[in-house]
PDB file of C-alpha atoms in Angstrom:
ATOM      1  CA  MET I   1      77.607  93.736  97.772  1.00 44.00           C
ATOM      2  CA  ASN I   2      74.557  91.501  98.107  1.00 41.00           C
ATOM      3  CA  ASN I   3      74.107  87.761  97.733  1.00 49.00           C
ATOM      4  CA  GLN I   4      73.748  88.096  93.957  1.00 66.00           C
ATOM      5  CA  ILE I   5      77.360  89.279  93.784  1.00 84.00           C
ATOM      6  CA  LYS I   6      78.671  89.529  90.209  1.00 96.00           C
ATOM      7  CA  ILE I   7      82.409  88.885  90.051  1.00 97.00           C
ATOM      8  CA  ALA I   8      84.777  89.299  87.129  1.00 98.00           C
ATOM      9  CA  VAL I   9      88.462  88.478  86.744  1.00 98.00           C
ATOM     10  CA  LEU I  10      90.694  90.679  84.600  1.00 98.00           C
ATOM     11  CA  GLY I  11      93.845  89.103  83.215  1.00 96.00           C
ATOM     12  CA  GLY I  12      94.801  86.105  81.101  1.00 95.00           C
ATOM     13  CA  GLY I  13      97.795  84.638  82.942  1.00 92.00           C
ATOM     14  CA  SER I  14      98.339  81.811  85.425  1.00 92.00           C
ATOM     15  CA  TRP I  15      96.987  83.558  88.508  1.00 93.00           C
ATOM     16  CA  ALA I  16      93.913  84.913  86.691  1.00 96.00           C
ATOM     17  CA  THR I  17      93.214  81.382  85.422  1.00 96.00           C
ATOM     18  CA  ALA I  18      93.635  79.934  88.932  1.00 95.00           C
ATOM     19  CA  ILE I  19      91.212  82.500  90.403  1.00 96.00           C
ATOM     20  CA  VAL I  20      88.625  81.719  87.708  1.00 97.00           C
ATOM     21  CA  LYS I  21      88.994  78.015  88.521  1.00 96.00           C
ATOM     22  CA  MET I  22      88.445  78.692  92.258  1.00 95.00           C
ATOM     23  CA  LEU I  23      85.393  80.914  91.638  1.00 96.00           C
ATOM     24  CA  SER I  24      83.858  78.379  89.252  1.00 95.00           C
ATOM     25  CA  GLU I  25      83.379  76.003  92.194  1.00 93.00           C
ATOM     26  CA  ASN I  26      80.879  78.448  93.737  1.00 94.00           C
ATOM     27  CA  LEU I  27      79.481  80.843  91.113  1.00 95.00           C
ATOM     28  CA  GLU I  28      77.144  80.217  88.200  1.00 94.00           C
ATOM     29  CA  THR I  29      78.725  82.932  86.034  1.00 96.00           C
ATOM     30  CA  ILE I  30      82.157  84.574  86.134  1.00 97.00           C
ATOM     31  CA  GLY I  31      83.132  87.504  83.938  1.00 98.00           C
ATOM     32  CA  TRP I  32      86.598  87.137  82.448  1.00 98.00           C
ATOM     33  CA  TYR I  33      88.483  89.788  80.510  1.00 98.00           C
ATOM     34  CA  MET I  34      91.449  88.583  78.459  1.00 96.00           C
ATOM     35  CA  ARG I  35      93.310  90.490  75.750  1.00 94.00           C
ATOM     36  CA  SER I  36      93.826  87.425  73.586  1.00 94.00           C
ATOM     37  CA  VAL I  37      90.962  86.533  71.252  1.00 96.00           C
ATOM     38  CA  TYR I  38      92.841  83.337  70.412  1.00 96.00           C
ATOM     39  CA  ALA I  39      92.912  82.301  74.100  1.00 96.00           C
ATOM     40  CA  ILE I  40      89.186  83.053  74.463  1.00 96.00           C
ATOM     41  CA  GLU I  41      88.263  80.923  71.448  1.00 97.00           C
ATOM     42  CA  HIS I  42      90.597  78.150  72.613  1.00 97.00           C
ATOM     43  CA  ILE I  43      88.984  78.068  76.081  1.00 96.00           C
ATOM     44  CA  LYS I  44      85.510  77.905  74.533  1.00 96.00           C
ATOM     45  CA  ARG I  45      86.510  74.953  72.335  1.00 96.00           C
ATOM     46  CA  ASN I  46      89.028  73.052  74.473  1.00 96.00           C
ATOM     47  CA  LYS I  47      88.173  73.991  78.091  1.00 95.00           C
ATOM     48  CA  HIS I  48      91.640  75.176  79.087  1.00 95.00           C
ATOM     49  CA  ASN I  49      93.874  78.221  78.759  1.00 95.00           C
ATOM     50  CA  PRO I  50      96.309  77.467  75.898  1.00 94.00           C
ATOM     51  CA  SER I  51      99.192  79.517  77.276  1.00 89.00           C
ATOM     52  CA  TYR I  52      98.943  79.430  81.062  1.00 90.00           C
ATOM     53  CA  LEU I  53      97.993  76.747  83.572  1.00 89.00           C
ATOM     54  CA  SER I  54      96.824  74.575  80.689  1.00 91.00           C
ATOM     55  CA  SER I  55      96.271  71.562  82.995  1.00 91.00           C
ATOM     56  CA  ALA I  56      93.394  73.392  84.745  1.00 92.00           C
ATOM     57  CA  GLU I  57      90.022  72.328  83.348  1.00 93.00           C
ATOM     58  CA  LEU I  58      87.694  75.261  82.750  1.00 95.00           C
ATOM     59  CA  HIS I  59      83.928  75.273  82.186  1.00 95.00           C
ATOM     60  CA  PRO I  60      83.076  77.634  79.289  1.00 96.00           C
ATOM     61  CA  GLU I  61      79.343  77.502  80.063  1.00 96.00           C
ATOM     62  CA  GLN I  62      80.107  79.356  83.333  1.00 96.00           C
ATOM     63  CA  LEU I  63      82.380  81.942  81.741  1.00 97.00           C
ATOM     64  CA  ASP I  64      81.400  85.296  80.261  1.00 97.00           C
ATOM     65  CA  LEU I  65      84.600  85.705  78.245  1.00 98.00           C
ATOM     66  CA  SER I  66      85.427  88.969  76.499  1.00 97.00           C
ATOM     67  CA  ASP I  67      88.389  90.813  75.018  1.00 97.00           C
ATOM     68  CA  ASP I  68      86.541  94.100  75.715  1.00 97.00           C
ATOM     69  CA  ILE I  69      87.553  95.406  79.144  1.00 97.00           C
ATOM     70  CA  ASN I  70      84.698  97.947  79.146  1.00 97.00           C
ATOM     71  CA  ALA I  71      82.021  95.295  78.599  1.00 97.00           C
ATOM     72  CA  ILE I  72      83.273  93.296  81.591  1.00 97.00           C
ATOM     73  CA  VAL I  73      83.723  96.341  83.867  1.00 97.00           C
ATOM     74  CA  GLU I  74      80.245  97.623  83.023  1.00 96.00           C
ATOM     75  CA  ASN I  75      78.472  94.330  83.741  1.00 96.00           C
ATOM     76  CA  TYR I  76      80.162  93.218  86.978  1.00 97.00           C
ATOM     77  CA  ASP I  77      80.170  94.637  90.514  1.00 95.00           C
ATOM     78  CA  VAL I  78      83.404  93.146  91.853  1.00 97.00           C
ATOM     79  CA  LEU I  79      86.537  93.277  89.720  1.00 98.00           C
ATOM     80  CA  ILE I  80      89.523  91.074  90.584  1.00 98.00           C
ATOM     81  CA  PHE I  81      92.593  92.405  88.786  1.00 97.00           C
ATOM     82  CA  ALA I  82      95.224  89.764  88.036  1.00 95.00           C
ATOM     83  CA  ILE I  83      97.121  91.638  85.320  1.00 93.00           C
ATOM     84  CA  PRO I  84     100.924  91.893  85.864  1.00 87.00           C
ATOM     85  CA  SER I  85     101.674  95.289  87.413  1.00 86.00           C
ATOM     86  CA  ALA I  86     103.967  96.240  84.506  1.00 84.00           C
ATOM     87  CA  PHE I  87     100.969  96.098  82.124  1.00 91.00           C
ATOM     88  CA  LEU I  88      98.195  97.360  84.398  1.00 93.00           C
ATOM     89  CA  SER I  89      98.323 101.034  83.336  1.00 93.00           C
ATOM     90  CA  THR I  90      98.205 100.112  79.630  1.00 93.00           C
ATOM     91  CA  GLU I  91      95.087  98.004  80.213  1.00 95.00           C
ATOM     92  CA  LEU I  92      93.384 100.643  82.378  1.00 95.00           C
ATOM     93  CA  GLU I  93      93.960 103.240  79.656  1.00 95.00           C
ATOM     94  CA  LYS I  94      91.424 101.296  77.550  1.00 96.00           C
ATOM     95  CA  LEU I  95      88.649 102.131  80.022  1.00 96.00           C
ATOM     96  CA  THR I  96      85.907 104.417  78.791  1.00 96.00           C
ATOM     97  CA  VAL I  97      83.435 103.447  81.552  1.00 95.00           C
ATOM     98  CA  SER I  98      83.889 104.516  85.171  1.00 94.00           C
ATOM     99  CA  ILE I  99      85.163 102.119  87.841  1.00 95.00           C
ATOM    100  CA  GLU I 100      84.586 104.632  90.659  1.00 92.00           C
ATOM    101  CA  LYS I 101      81.612 102.736  92.096  1.00 93.00           C
ATOM    102  CA  LYS I 102      83.056  99.248  91.619  1.00 96.00           C
ATOM    103  CA  VAL I 103      84.592  97.039  94.285  1.00 97.00           C
ATOM    104  CA  VAL I 104      88.172  96.331  93.225  1.00 97.00           C
ATOM    105  CA  PHE I 105      90.330  93.493  94.541  1.00 97.00           C
ATOM    106  CA  SER I 106      93.981  93.311  93.592  1.00 95.00           C
ATOM    107  CA  ALA I 107      95.507  89.891  93.021  1.00 94.00           C
ATOM    108  CA  ILE I 108      98.620  91.617  91.663  1.00 90.00           C
ATOM    109  CA  LYS I 109     101.881  91.057  93.547  1.00 81.00           C
ATOM    110  CA  GLY I 110     103.702  94.247  92.631  1.00 79.00           C
ATOM    111  CA  ILE I 111     104.033  97.987  92.203  1.00 83.00           C
ATOM    112  CA  VAL I 112     102.549  99.979  89.312  1.00 88.00           C
ATOM    113  CA  PRO I 113     105.776 101.271  87.678  1.00 83.00           C
ATOM    114  CA  GLU I 114     104.194 104.461  86.253  1.00 86.00           C
ATOM    115  CA  SER I 115     102.970 105.700  89.655  1.00 86.00           C
ATOM    116  CA  GLY I 116     105.350 103.860  92.006  1.00 82.00           C
ATOM    117  CA  LEU I 117     102.313 102.844  94.084  1.00 86.00           C
ATOM    118  CA  ILE I 118     100.979  99.519  95.283  1.00 87.00           C
ATOM    119  CA  VAL I 119      97.877  98.600  93.300  1.00 92.00           C
ATOM    120  CA  GLY I 120      95.315  99.563  95.959  1.00 91.00           C
ATOM    121  CA  GLU I 121      96.849 103.032  96.377  1.00 90.00           C
ATOM    122  CA  HIS I 122      97.001 103.386  92.586  1.00 93.00           C
ATOM    123  CA  PHE I 123      93.260 102.705  92.239  1.00 95.00           C
ATOM    124  CA  HIS I 124      92.480 105.059  95.119  1.00 94.00           C
ATOM    125  CA  LYS I 125      94.581 107.972  93.864  1.00 94.00           C
ATOM    126  CA  GLN I 126      94.151 107.594  90.096  1.00 93.00           C
ATOM    127  CA  TYR I 127      90.541 106.356  89.941  1.00 94.00           C
ATOM    128  CA  ASN I 128      88.962 107.813  93.119  1.00 93.00           C
ATOM    129  CA  ILE I 129      87.916 104.428  94.482  1.00 95.00           C
ATOM    130  CA  PRO I 130      87.378 104.693  98.262  1.00 95.00           C
ATOM    131  CA  TYR I 131      89.544 102.414 100.401  1.00 93.00           C
ATOM    132  CA  GLU I 132      86.485 100.564 101.742  1.00 94.00           C
ATOM    133  CA  ASN I 133      85.891  99.380  98.142  1.00 96.00           C
ATOM    134  CA  ILE I 134      89.466  98.169  97.650  1.00 96.00           C
ATOM    135  CA  GLY I 135      90.783  94.783  98.691  1.00 95.00           C
ATOM    136  CA  VAL I 136      93.682  92.384  98.248  1.00 94.00           C
ATOM    137  CA  VAL I 137      93.832  88.666  97.459  1.00 95.00           C
ATOM    138  CA  SER I 138      97.112  87.251  98.815  1.00 90.00           C
ATOM    139  CA  GLY I 139      98.772  83.876  99.390  1.00 83.00           C
ATOM    140  CA  PRO I 140     100.636  81.739 100.208  1.00 83.00           C
ATOM    141  CA  CYS I 141      99.314  80.167  97.045  1.00 84.00           C
ATOM    142  CA  HIS I 142     100.861  79.147  93.715  1.00 82.00           C
ATOM    143  CA  ALA I 143      98.597  78.993  90.686  1.00 86.00           C
ATOM    144  CA  GLU I 144     100.161  75.678  89.651  1.00 88.00           C
ATOM    145  CA  GLU I 145      99.021  74.001  92.887  1.00 88.00           C
ATOM    146  CA  VAL I 146      95.496  75.393  92.459  1.00 90.00           C
ATOM    147  CA  ALA I 147      95.444  73.706  89.036  1.00 89.00           C
ATOM    148  CA  MET I 148      96.377  70.421  90.735  1.00 91.00           C
ATOM    149  CA  GLU I 149      93.735  71.049  93.418  1.00 93.00           C
ATOM    150  CA  ARG I 150      96.301  70.829  96.196  1.00 94.00           C
ATOM    151  CA  LEU I 151      95.182  72.328  99.498  1.00 94.00           C
ATOM    152  CA  SER I 152      95.967  76.058  99.495  1.00 92.00           C
ATOM    153  CA  TYR I 153      95.234  79.031 101.750  1.00 92.00           C
ATOM    154  CA  LEU I 154      94.338  82.583 100.755  1.00 94.00           C
ATOM    155  CA  THR I 155      93.972  85.806 102.728  1.00 92.00           C
ATOM    156  CA  ILE I 156      91.280  88.232 101.554  1.00 96.00           C
ATOM    157  CA  ALA I 157      91.947  91.719 102.925  1.00 93.00           C
ATOM    158  CA  CYS I 158      89.522  94.669 102.885  1.00 94.00           C
ATOM    159  CA  GLN I 159      88.650  97.491 105.289  1.00 92.00           C
ATOM    160  CA  ASP I 160      85.005  96.525 104.840  1.00 95.00           C
ATOM    161  CA  GLU I 161      84.683  93.122 106.538  1.00 94.00           C
ATOM    162  CA  THR I 162      81.437  92.297 104.690  1.00 95.00           C
ATOM    163  CA  LYS I 163      83.116  92.646 101.281  1.00 96.00           C
ATOM    164  CA  ALA I 164      86.088  90.562 102.436  1.00 95.00           C
ATOM    165  CA  LYS I 165      83.736  87.825 103.710  1.00 96.00           C
ATOM    166  CA  GLN I 166      81.679  87.733 100.525  1.00 95.00           C
ATOM    167  CA  LEU I 167      84.694  87.315  98.274  1.00 96.00           C
ATOM    168  CA  SER I 168      86.172  84.848 100.760  1.00 96.00           C
ATOM    169  CA  ASN I 169      83.006  82.730 100.528  1.00 95.00           C
ATOM    170  CA  ALA I 170      83.054  82.904  96.726  1.00 96.00           C
ATOM    171  CA  ILE I 171      86.646  81.607  96.592  1.00 95.00           C
ATOM    172  CA  ALA I 172      86.701  79.031  99.425  1.00 95.00           C
ATOM    173  CA  GLY I 173      86.127  75.423  98.426  1.00 94.00           C
ATOM    174  CA  ARG I 174      87.245  71.811  98.582  1.00 93.00           C
ATOM    175  CA  TYR I 175      90.936  72.623  98.225  1.00 95.00           C
ATOM    176  CA  ILE I 176      90.933  76.359  99.116  1.00 95.00           C
ATOM    177  CA  LYS I 177      90.760  77.696 102.659  1.00 95.00           C
ATOM    178  CA  THR I 178      90.381  81.435 103.192  1.00 95.00           C
ATOM    179  CA  LYS I 179      90.754  83.923 106.012  1.00 92.00           C
ATOM    180  CA  ILE I 180      89.987  87.635 106.094  1.00 94.00           C
ATOM    181  CA  SER I 181      92.063  90.613 107.204  1.00 91.00           C
ATOM    182  CA  ASP I 182      91.674  94.391 107.443  1.00 89.00           C
ATOM    183  CA  ASP I 183      95.357  95.074 106.647  1.00 86.00           C
ATOM    184  CA  ILE I 184      95.067  95.905 102.953  1.00 87.00           C
ATOM    185  CA  VAL I 185      98.243  98.012 102.876  1.00 86.00           C
ATOM    186  CA  GLY I 186     100.384  95.561 104.852  1.00 90.00           C
ATOM    187  CA  THR I 187      99.296  92.466 102.932  1.00 90.00           C
ATOM    188  CA  GLU I 188      99.820  94.215  99.608  1.00 89.00           C
ATOM    189  CA  TYR I 189     103.290  95.455 100.533  1.00 91.00           C
ATOM    190  CA  ALA I 190     104.127  91.974 101.843  1.00 91.00           C
ATOM    191  CA  ALA I 191     103.030  90.456  98.515  1.00 88.00           C
ATOM    192  CA  MET I 192     105.298  92.915  96.723  1.00 89.00           C
ATOM    193  CA  LEU I 193     108.327  92.557  99.038  1.00 94.00           C
ATOM    194  CA  LYS I 194     108.350  88.760  99.148  1.00 92.00           C
ATOM    195  CA  ASN I 195     109.112  88.744  95.413  1.00 92.00           C
ATOM    196  CA  ILE I 196     112.293  90.724  96.084  1.00 95.00           C
ATOM    197  CA  TYR I 197     113.366  88.246  98.765  1.00 96.00           C
ATOM    198  CA  ALA I 198     112.595  85.391  96.363  1.00 95.00           C
ATOM    199  CA  ILE I 199     114.927  86.996  93.808  1.00 96.00           C
ATOM    200  CA  ALA I 200     117.571  87.199  96.566  1.00 97.00           C
ATOM    201  CA  ALA I 201     117.020  83.504  97.344  1.00 96.00           C
ATOM    202  CA  GLY I 202     117.399  82.675  93.660  1.00 96.00           C
ATOM    203  CA  ILE I 203     120.579  84.732  93.294  1.00 97.00           C
ATOM    204  CA  ALA I 204     122.041  82.997  96.357  1.00 97.00           C
ATOM    205  CA  HIS I 205     121.178  79.578  94.902  1.00 96.00           C
ATOM    206  CA  GLY I 206     122.675  80.529  91.540  1.00 96.00           C
ATOM    207  CA  LEU I 207     125.873  81.609  93.285  1.00 97.00           C
ATOM    208  CA  GLY I 208     126.118  78.257  95.044  1.00 97.00           C
ATOM    209  CA  TYR I 209     124.950  79.131  98.565  1.00 96.00           C
ATOM    210  CA  GLY I 210     123.220  76.230 100.280  1.00 94.00           C
ATOM    211  CA  ASP I 211     120.157  75.569 102.425  1.00 92.00           C
ATOM    212  CA  ASN I 212     121.799  76.849 105.603  1.00 95.00           C
ATOM    213  CA  PHE I 213     122.303  80.306 104.109  1.00 95.00           C
ATOM    214  CA  GLN I 214     118.810  80.259 102.553  1.00 93.00           C
ATOM    215  CA  ALA I 215     117.311  79.757 106.029  1.00 94.00           C
ATOM    216  CA  VAL I 216     119.250  82.745 107.373  1.00 96.00           C
ATOM    217  CA  LEU I 217     118.227  84.805 104.323  1.00 96.00           C
ATOM    218  CA  MET I 218     114.506  84.047 104.813  1.00 95.00           C
ATOM    219  CA  SER I 219     114.742  84.691 108.570  1.00 95.00           C
ATOM    220  CA  ASN I 220     116.298  88.084 107.913  1.00 96.00           C
ATOM    221  CA  GLY I 221     113.829  88.677 105.084  1.00 95.00           C
ATOM    222  CA  ILE I 222     110.750  88.473 107.322  1.00 94.00           C
ATOM    223  CA  ARG I 223     112.307  90.865 109.852  1.00 94.00           C
ATOM    224  CA  GLU I 224     113.283  93.254 107.060  1.00 95.00           C
ATOM    225  CA  MET I 225     109.708  93.047 105.710  1.00 94.00           C
ATOM    226  CA  LYS I 226     108.351  93.894 109.164  1.00 95.00           C
ATOM    227  CA  ARG I 227     110.604  96.980 109.444  1.00 95.00           C
ATOM    228  CA  PHE I 228     109.693  98.166 105.940  1.00 95.00           C
ATOM    229  CA  ILE I 229     105.910  97.734 106.333  1.00 93.00           C
ATOM    230  CA  LYS I 230     105.936  99.346 109.781  1.00 92.00           C
ATOM    231  CA  LYS I 231     107.429 102.476 108.187  1.00 91.00           C
ATOM    232  CA  VAL I 232     104.819 102.702 105.407  1.00 84.00           C
ATOM    233  CA  HIS I 233     101.747 101.684 107.440  1.00 76.00           C
ATOM    234  CA  LYS I 234     101.966 101.379 111.196  1.00 81.00           C
ATOM    235  CA  MET I 235      99.246  99.166 112.687  1.00 76.00           C
ATOM    236  CA  LYS I 236      99.039  96.054 114.844  1.00 80.00           C
ATOM    237  CA  ARG I 237      99.782  92.973 112.697  1.00 82.00           C
ATOM    238  CA  ASN I 238     101.350  89.578 113.280  1.00 77.00           C
ATOM    239  CA  ILE I 239     104.130  89.306 110.698  1.00 86.00           C
ATOM    240  CA  ASN I 240     104.255  85.536 111.293  1.00 80.00           C
ATOM    241  CA  ASN I 241     100.766  85.062 109.786  1.00 83.00           C
ATOM    242  CA  SER I 242     100.374  83.251 106.463  1.00 82.00           C
ATOM    243  CA  ALA I 243      99.798  86.427 104.416  1.00 81.00           C
ATOM    244  CA  TYR I 244     103.272  87.667 105.404  1.00 84.00           C
ATOM    245  CA  LEU I 245     105.631  84.872 106.510  1.00 92.00           C
ATOM    246  CA  GLY I 246     103.779  82.073 104.691  1.00 87.00           C
ATOM    247  CA  ASP I 247     103.751  83.938 101.390  1.00 84.00           C
ATOM    248  CA  LEU I 248     107.438  84.790 101.790  1.00 90.00           C
ATOM    249  CA  LEU I 249     108.406  81.164 102.428  1.00 91.00           C
ATOM    250  CA  VAL I 250     106.493  79.664  99.503  1.00 86.00           C
ATOM    251  CA  THR I 251     107.857  82.281  97.090  1.00 86.00           C
ATOM    252  CA  GLY I 252     111.408  81.999  98.440  1.00 89.00           C
ATOM    253  CA  TYR I 253     111.596  78.207  98.360  1.00 87.00           C
ATOM    254  CA  SER I 254     109.200  76.885  95.717  1.00 82.00           C
ATOM    255  CA  THR I 255     110.319  75.575  92.337  1.00 77.00           C
ATOM    256  CA  PHE I 256     107.170  77.241  90.914  1.00 79.00           C
ATOM    257  CA  SER I 257     108.427  80.703  91.942  1.00 85.00           C
ATOM    258  CA  ARG I 258     109.216  82.751  88.837  1.00 88.00           C
ATOM    259  CA  ASN I 259     111.002  85.376  90.966  1.00 91.00           C
ATOM    260  CA  ARG I 260     113.300  82.766  92.484  1.00 94.00           C
ATOM    261  CA  MET I 261     113.883  81.372  88.962  1.00 94.00           C
ATOM    262  CA  PHE I 262     114.744  84.863  87.707  1.00 95.00           C
ATOM    263  CA  GLY I 263     117.183  85.402  90.616  1.00 95.00           C
ATOM    264  CA  ASN I 264     118.755  81.992  90.027  1.00 95.00           C
ATOM    265  CA  MET I 265     119.544  82.988  86.446  1.00 95.00           C
ATOM    266  CA  ILE I 266     121.066  86.287  87.604  1.00 96.00           C
ATOM    267  CA  GLY I 267     123.200  84.388  90.147  1.00 96.00           C
ATOM    268  CA  LYS I 268     124.411  82.106  87.369  1.00 96.00           C
ATOM    269  CA  GLY I 269     125.584  85.080  85.326  1.00 95.00           C
ATOM    270  CA  TYR I 270     122.656  85.971  83.056  1.00 93.00           C
ATOM    271  CA  THR I 271     122.073  89.654  82.404  1.00 92.00           C
ATOM    272  CA  VAL I 272     118.700  91.066  83.473  1.00 88.00           C
ATOM    273  CA  LYS I 273     117.644  91.355  79.842  1.00 88.00           C
ATOM    274  CA  SER I 274     118.639  87.801  78.893  1.00 90.00           C
ATOM    275  CA  ALA I 275     116.957  86.356  82.019  1.00 89.00           C
ATOM    276  CA  MET I 276     113.731  88.189  81.156  1.00 85.00           C
ATOM    277  CA  LEU I 277     113.822  87.000  77.555  1.00 84.00           C
ATOM    278  CA  GLU I 278     114.271  83.401  78.673  1.00 85.00           C
ATOM    279  CA  MET I 279     111.251  83.511  80.989  1.00 81.00           C
ATOM    280  CA  SER I 280     107.765  83.390  79.508  1.00 66.00           C
ATOM    281  CA  MET I 281     106.217  85.040  82.602  1.00 65.00           C
ATOM    282  CA  VAL I 282     106.853  88.371  84.306  1.00 70.00           C
ATOM    283  CA  ALA I 283     109.073  88.411  87.404  1.00 78.00           C
ATOM    284  CA  GLU I 284     107.209  91.078  89.409  1.00 82.00           C
ATOM    285  CA  GLY I 285     110.105  91.391  91.861  1.00 88.00           C
ATOM    286  CA  TYR I 286     112.279  93.094  89.256  1.00 90.00           C
ATOM    287  CA  TYR I 287     109.995  96.159  89.181  1.00 87.00           C
ATOM    288  CA  ALA I 288     109.231  95.893  92.898  1.00 89.00           C
ATOM    289  CA  THR I 289     112.931  96.146  93.756  1.00 93.00           C
ATOM    290  CA  LYS I 290     113.278  99.615  92.231  1.00 91.00           C
ATOM    291  CA  SER I 291     110.072 100.876  93.853  1.00 88.00           C
ATOM    292  CA  ALA I 292     110.899  99.460  97.302  1.00 92.00           C
ATOM    293  CA  TYR I 293     114.403 100.914  97.130  1.00 94.00           C
ATOM    294  CA  LYS I 294     113.028 104.372  96.209  1.00 91.00           C
ATOM    295  CA  ILE I 295     110.351 104.276  98.926  1.00 90.00           C
ATOM    296  CA  ASN I 296     112.973 103.327 101.487  1.00 91.00           C
ATOM    297  CA  GLN I 297     115.189 106.261 100.522  1.00 91.00           C
ATOM    298  CA  LYS I 298     112.577 108.342 102.377  1.00 90.00           C
ATOM    299  CA  ASN I 299     111.637 105.896 105.123  1.00 88.00           C
ATOM    300  CA  LYS I 300     115.157 104.736 106.067  1.00 90.00           C
ATOM    301  CA  ALA I 301     114.262 101.253 107.307  1.00 92.00           C
ATOM    302  CA  LYS I 302     117.222  98.865 107.571  1.00 95.00           C
ATOM    303  CA  THR I 303     116.923  96.804 104.354  1.00 96.00           C
ATOM    304  CA  PRO I 304     120.245  95.147 103.447  1.00 97.00           C
ATOM    305  CA  ILE I 305     118.585  92.455 101.269  1.00 98.00           C
ATOM    306  CA  ILE I 306     116.578  94.935  99.182  1.00 97.00           C
ATOM    307  CA  ASP I 307     119.713  97.080  98.837  1.00 97.00           C
ATOM    308  CA  ALA I 308     121.804  94.124  97.640  1.00 98.00           C
ATOM    309  CA  VAL I 309     119.212  93.034  95.052  1.00 98.00           C
ATOM    310  CA  TYR I 310     118.835  96.631  93.828  1.00 97.00           C
ATOM    311  CA  ASN I 311     122.624  96.977  93.446  1.00 97.00           C
ATOM    312  CA  VAL I 312     122.751  93.808  91.345  1.00 97.00           C
ATOM    313  CA  LEU I 313     119.684  94.473  89.156  1.00 96.00           C
ATOM    314  CA  TYR I 314     119.896  98.230  88.664  1.00 96.00           C
ATOM    315  CA  ASP I 315     123.447  99.331  89.481  1.00 95.00           C
ATOM    316  CA  LYS I 316     124.878  96.342  87.591  1.00 93.00           C
ATOM    317  CA  LYS I 317     127.089  95.356  90.542  1.00 95.00           C
ATOM    318  CA  GLU I 318     128.517  91.836  90.565  1.00 96.00           C
ATOM    319  CA  ALA I 319     126.140  89.467  92.364  1.00 96.00           C
ATOM    320  CA  LYS I 320     129.070  87.559  93.883  1.00 97.00           C
ATOM    321  CA  ASP I 321     130.520  90.722  95.487  1.00 97.00           C
ATOM    322  CA  GLU I 322     127.166  92.080  96.686  1.00 97.00           C
ATOM    323  CA  PHE I 323     126.143  88.804  98.317  1.00 97.00           C
ATOM    324  CA  LEU I 324     129.531  88.425  99.989  1.00 96.00           C
ATOM    325  CA  LYS I 325     128.938  91.852 101.555  1.00 97.00           C
ATOM    326  CA  LEU I 326     125.365  90.839 102.415  1.00 96.00           C
ATOM    327  CA  THR I 327     126.525  87.748 104.315  1.00 95.00           C
ATOM    328  CA  ASN I 328     128.279  90.074 106.781  1.00 94.00           C
ATOM    329  CA  ARG I 329     125.130  92.139 107.311  1.00 94.00           C
ATOM    330  CA  LEU I 330     122.782  89.255 108.185  1.00 93.00           C
ATOM    331  CA  ASP I 331     122.447  87.563 111.560  1.00 89.00           C
TER     332      ASP I 331
END
């Protein structure tokens, strides 16, 4: 990665749009792959994404927009994937050009359902990308606040510090502060797990639990996250840093959190299917719950919150009963 770094964003949703907005502060040209031809034409004419984060002003003259994933992959060195994990495999199946020599950053907060792997591991195992060419973009950061240019912080994680610094410099700006990390596995698992805890927070709210219980839930959530991540990737990390605790708190408490919104609907009695139909955006935590539960069947970390959410979402247990049991397992 040299100074003439060519960066592309893949995805057409809120987070992809937010990342494009951040990069446009620093780069002359940004590649942008979107499936929707309608969205591309709309952005060119009206300078905003019609379906997601429509308040964010975009600058078409800076954007190399394409609905051809191969054209974007071929022409750019650094690929930031911001496609929901549930749809990632389908999009990658369209590739006819190799991504083996590309630098890939995941801005995806979830597990790839087909492989049961976090995104970085999926790219490494399925596409032979070496770990030093894989990175993670993590919060705490909501796309909606980026659109409003509210001060936000991002962690850019990569084993190769130079690559982390270069992307960090490309993203940092007036309202974005960045820091770098070498914990790609830990930050990616944290980004996946916090969505599960946000669903738990939403379920609790939907059931009528108050702020006092939410505080206990989040406190237990960060300790549960620490136990889980330690089992999958043991290294020295401070779980109280923004990429872990900060991201958990913003996702667990914010009104912008789609996972909390999804959980709130479940707590109020919606079925999983009806809650999903009502939401226009994907709640990554739904898929993450199943994957985390399966991974922990082998690792045996103490995870009462993940277990409770899994029982509600996948075993169709009553949320009221499961959370009553959970209250006796927290401290």
